[in-house]
Amino acid sequence: MPEAVIVDVARLASGKGKPGGALSATQPVELLAHVLRSIVERNDLDPALVDDVIGGCVGQAGEQALNISRTALLSAGFPESVPATTVDRQCGSSQQAAHFAAQGVIAGAYDIVIAAGVESMSRVPMGFTVAGQNPYGPSIAARYPEGLVGQGISAELVAAKWKLDRETLDQFSAESHRRATQAAAEGFFDREIIPIDVKNADGETVTHSVDETVRASTTAEGLGGLKSSFYSEQYAQRFPEINWHITPGNSSPLTDGASAALIMSDTMASKLNLTPRARFHSFSVAGDDPVFMLTAPIPATRKIFERSGLSIDDIDAYEVNEAFAPVPLAWAHEFGADPAKLNPRGGAIALGHALGSSGTRLLSTLVNQLEATGGRYGLQTMCEGAGMANATIIERV
């Protein structure tokens, strides 16, 4: 059985996911095309050898419709013979793409595959794909008669259940910005960030290579002055336990971005004289209560530990997506995780959460962290819409 190895993984620097953001003037297909083109060029790989491109994207409508992964590879100049598909597991879409890619290699269905992701939240806003319609049928209404809720309310429920106060959430969020700022200053992100030429607000061509969502001046005290984002009388009556701690400061920002991982069999890497950076060790995916929605990383992690035979003590770094501060904090509480190993270079609160791109963005940071520290095992997990999560364990080689 072949091993699935990561030869390279890279991303664009984050852009604010709103008009005027650094990447907002560039169509999402061009963002993804640039990453795909760059990752084969910097590994001197003939793109004709790629068996498939599997891309993640959540907002598959408008400029991100019609299988954007295929459109992007054609835009990147790949041969027409290279196929592609686009998957949606909500925020974990590109992490799922990496799972499918690696599992295909292990099964012998692929020799070389690129897992990728893209999201332009400035050009395809959240909720755009619903098109004003109700995506839930009568059976969902019958099963959840009080109604499902948005992720902001779910984050409030998680904070209440794990008794996470406002100060704790804001301190964690400020630390995310501090770590990301320090990592950038030390050049940690240089290997994973692919520069891209874009148009700025004045129509001039500039090179974007620094995460736009990181705020070096962020402090817990400053975040403490922000108001709750999701308070409503309706939910206050339905969920009296909520303390209304979730704000823009302890949530991930709207973000534009794209990322990709070059994955292949260990045999093919050797044949092409490419040096693997890590191998896929274990996978899991889990579901949980869709009202709490954001808690599935906990059962997904339990499942992957059972399957891998590893424990939290074996893991040298963990990337737990910071969709909202309560998510990684609740996860860390359940596993007794070392805070120093949790998102050690900052997380999505600082580095941004470009939905469909986040899975391979986290993977790029995790691979680089293991290499920088000499660590062996890394774990990645993230919450996903409707109460799901992927978990991945990689091993540095």
mmCIF file of N, CA and C in Angstrom, residues 143-190:
data_model
loop_
_atom_site.group_PDB
_atom_site.id
_atom_site.type_symbol
_atom_site.label_atom_id
_atom_site.label_comp_id
_atom_site.label_asym_id
_atom_site.label_seq_id
_atom_site.Cartn_x
_atom_site.Cartn_y
_atom_site.Cartn_z
ATOM 1 N N ARG A 143 -37.728 17.731 12.905
ATOM 2 C CA ARG A 143 -36.686 17.190 13.782
ATOM 3 C C ARG A 143 -36.157 18.247 14.748
ATOM 4 N N TYR A 144 -36.082 19.485 14.287
ATOM 5 C CA TYR A 144 -35.590 20.589 15.130
ATOM 6 C C TYR A 144 -36.675 21.664 15.186
ATOM 7 N N PRO A 145 -37.743 21.410 15.938
ATOM 8 C CA PRO A 145 -38.913 22.294 15.895
ATOM 9 C C PRO A 145 -38.633 23.726 16.361
ATOM 10 N N GLU A 146 -37.645 23.899 17.226
ATOM 11 C CA GLU A 146 -37.301 25.257 17.672
ATOM 12 C C GLU A 146 -36.418 25.968 16.665
ATOM 13 N N GLY A 147 -35.925 25.228 15.681
ATOM 14 C CA GLY A 147 -35.131 25.825 14.614
ATOM 15 C C GLY A 147 -33.638 25.729 14.849
ATOM 16 N N LEU A 148 -32.896 25.533 13.748
ATOM 17 C CA LEU A 148 -31.446 25.613 13.811
ATOM 18 C C LEU A 148 -31.030 27.080 13.929
ATOM 19 N N VAL A 149 -29.788 27.299 14.281
ATOM 20 C CA VAL A 149 -29.318 28.666 14.533
ATOM 21 C C VAL A 149 -28.050 28.925 13.735
ATOM 22 N N GLY A 150 -27.673 30.183 13.635
ATOM 23 C CA GLY A 150 -26.437 30.551 12.964
ATOM 24 C C GLY A 150 -25.230 30.247 13.828
ATOM 25 N N GLN A 151 -24.054 30.292 13.191
ATOM 26 C CA GLN A 151 -22.841 29.912 13.911
ATOM 27 C C GLN A 151 -22.513 30.851 15.065
ATOM 28 N N GLY A 152 -22.902 32.098 14.961
ATOM 29 C CA GLY A 152 -22.642 33.022 16.069
ATOM 30 C C GLY A 152 -23.364 32.604 17.338
ATOM 31 N N ILE A 153 -24.609 32.178 17.197
ATOM 32 C CA ILE A 153 -25.354 31.687 18.358
ATOM 33 C C ILE A 153 -24.728 30.392 18.854
ATOM 34 N N SER A 154 -24.302 29.539 17.934
ATOM 35 C CA SER A 154 -23.629 28.305 18.335
ATOM 36 C C SER A 154 -22.367 28.615 19.138
ATOM 37 N N ALA A 155 -21.608 29.604 18.716
ATOM 38 C CA ALA A 155 -20.402 29.994 19.458
ATOM 39 C C ALA A 155 -20.756 30.466 20.860
ATOM 40 N N GLU A 156 -21.858 31.192 20.985
ATOM 41 C CA GLU A 156 -22.310 31.624 22.311
ATOM 42 C C GLU A 156 -22.673 30.414 23.181
ATOM 43 N N LEU A 157 -23.318 29.429 22.582
ATOM 44 C CA LEU A 157 -23.698 28.224 23.327
ATOM 45 C C LEU A 157 -22.467 27.453 23.797
ATOM 46 N N VAL A 158 -21.455 27.372 22.948
ATOM 47 C CA VAL A 158 -20.216 26.696 23.343
ATOM 48 C C VAL A 158 -19.548 27.449 24.494
ATOM 49 N N ALA A 159 -19.484 28.769 24.391
ATOM 50 C CA ALA A 159 -18.880 29.564 25.458
ATOM 51 C C ALA A 159 -19.619 29.355 26.781
ATOM 52 N N ALA A 160 -20.930 29.290 26.717
ATOM 53 C CA ALA A 160 -21.713 29.099 27.933
ATOM 54 C C ALA A 160 -21.510 27.701 28.515
ATOM 55 N N LYS A 161 -21.523 26.677 27.672
ATOM 56 C CA LYS A 161 -21.388 25.296 28.155
ATOM 57 C C LYS A 161 -20.030 25.069 28.805
ATOM 58 N N TRP A 162 -18.967 25.628 28.229
ATOM 59 C CA TRP A 162 -17.627 25.426 28.779
ATOM 60 C C TRP A 162 -17.227 26.553 29.745
ATOM 61 N N LYS A 163 -18.185 27.405 30.088
ATOM 62 C CA LYS A 163 -17.972 28.475 31.074
ATOM 63 C C LYS A 163 -16.747 29.337 30.720
ATOM 64 N N LEU A 164 -16.717 29.768 29.458
ATOM 65 C CA LEU A 164 -15.638 30.621 28.968
ATOM 66 C C LEU A 164 -16.084 32.076 29.055
ATOM 67 N N ASP A 165 -15.451 32.846 29.920
ATOM 68 C CA ASP A 165 -15.878 34.228 30.107
ATOM 69 C C ASP A 165 -15.283 35.135 29.031
ATOM 70 N N ARG A 166 -15.762 36.349 29.000
ATOM 71 C CA ARG A 166 -15.358 37.302 27.957
ATOM 72 C C ARG A 166 -13.856 37.582 28.011
ATOM 73 N N GLU A 167 -13.309 37.728 29.192
ATOM 74 C CA GLU A 167 -11.884 38.018 29.320
ATOM 75 C C GLU A 167 -11.034 36.892 28.727
ATOM 76 N N THR A 168 -11.430 35.649 28.994
ATOM 77 C CA THR A 168 -10.685 34.505 28.461
ATOM 78 C C THR A 168 -10.715 34.488 26.939
ATOM 79 N N LEU A 169 -11.894 34.745 26.369
ATOM 80 C CA LEU A 169 -12.034 34.760 24.913
ATOM 81 C C LEU A 169 -11.193 35.871 24.284
ATOM 82 N N ASP A 170 -11.232 37.039 24.884
ATOM 83 C CA ASP A 170 -10.496 38.169 24.319
ATOM 84 C C ASP A 170 -8.989 38.010 24.487
ATOM 85 N N GLN A 171 -8.562 37.436 25.603
ATOM 86 C CA GLN A 171 -7.132 37.191 25.784
ATOM 87 C C GLN A 171 -6.613 36.189 24.750
ATOM 88 N N PHE A 172 -7.396 35.138 24.520
ATOM 89 C CA PHE A 172 -7.003 34.153 23.517
ATOM 90 C C PHE A 172 -6.907 34.800 22.137
ATOM 91 N N SER A 173 -7.851 35.660 21.821
ATOM 92 C CA SER A 173 -7.885 36.303 20.507
ATOM 93 C C SER A 173 -6.720 37.262 20.333
ATOM 94 N N ALA A 174 -6.406 38.013 21.353
ATOM 95 C CA ALA A 174 -5.260 38.920 21.276
ATOM 96 C C ALA A 174 -3.964 38.136 21.115
ATOM 97 N N GLU A 175 -3.885 36.995 21.774
ATOM 98 C CA GLU A 175 -2.693 36.155 21.651
ATOM 99 C C GLU A 175 -2.551 35.601 20.239
ATOM 100 N N SER A 176 -3.679 35.311 19.581
ATOM 101 C CA SER A 176 -3.627 34.856 18.194
ATOM 102 C C SER A 176 -2.960 35.909 17.322
ATOM 103 N N HIS A 177 -3.331 37.163 17.494
ATOM 104 C CA HIS A 177 -2.707 38.249 16.726
ATOM 105 C C HIS A 177 -1.238 38.419 17.104
ATOM 106 N N ARG A 178 -0.927 38.288 18.390
ATOM 107 C CA ARG A 178 0.467 38.446 18.814
ATOM 108 C C ARG A 178 1.346 37.362 18.188
ATOM 109 N N ARG A 179 0.871 36.119 18.228
ATOM 110 C CA ARG A 179 1.657 35.021 17.669
ATOM 111 C C ARG A 179 1.834 35.169 16.155
ATOM 112 N N ALA A 180 0.760 35.552 15.484
ATOM 113 C CA ALA A 180 0.849 35.721 14.031
ATOM 114 C C ALA A 180 1.786 36.865 13.670
ATOM 115 N N THR A 181 1.723 37.936 14.434
ATOM 116 C CA THR A 181 2.609 39.082 14.200
ATOM 117 C C THR A 181 4.065 38.680 14.383
ATOM 118 N N GLN A 182 4.350 37.942 15.445
ATOM 119 C CA GLN A 182 5.715 37.502 15.707
ATOM 120 C C GLN A 182 6.198 36.544 14.626
ATOM 121 N N ALA A 183 5.327 35.618 14.228
ATOM 122 C CA ALA A 183 5.705 34.651 13.193
ATOM 123 C C ALA A 183 6.054 35.360 11.885
ATOM 124 N N ALA A 184 5.241 36.358 11.523
ATOM 125 C CA ALA A 184 5.511 37.112 10.293
ATOM 126 C C ALA A 184 6.834 37.859 10.393
ATOM 127 N N ALA A 185 7.087 38.466 11.535
ATOM 128 C CA ALA A 185 8.324 39.229 11.724
ATOM 129 C C ALA A 185 9.548 38.331 11.651
ATOM 130 N N GLU A 186 9.404 37.088 12.064
ATOM 131 C CA GLU A 186 10.516 36.141 12.048
ATOM 132 C C GLU A 186 10.651 35.426 10.707
ATOM 133 N N GLY A 187 9.777 35.758 9.741
ATOM 134 C CA GLY A 187 9.847 35.141 8.429
ATOM 135 C C GLY A 187 9.267 33.748 8.362
ATOM 136 N N PHE A 188 8.494 33.374 9.382
ATOM 137 C CA PHE A 188 7.961 32.008 9.429
ATOM 138 C C PHE A 188 7.064 31.700 8.237
ATOM 139 N N PHE A 189 6.280 32.680 7.793
ATOM 140 C CA PHE A 189 5.312 32.436 6.723
ATOM 141 C C PHE A 189 5.912 32.538 5.313
ATOM 142 N N ASP A 190 7.176 32.887 5.222
ATOM 143 C CA ASP A 190 7.752 33.154 3.906
ATOM 144 C C ASP A 190 7.663 31.959 2.964
#
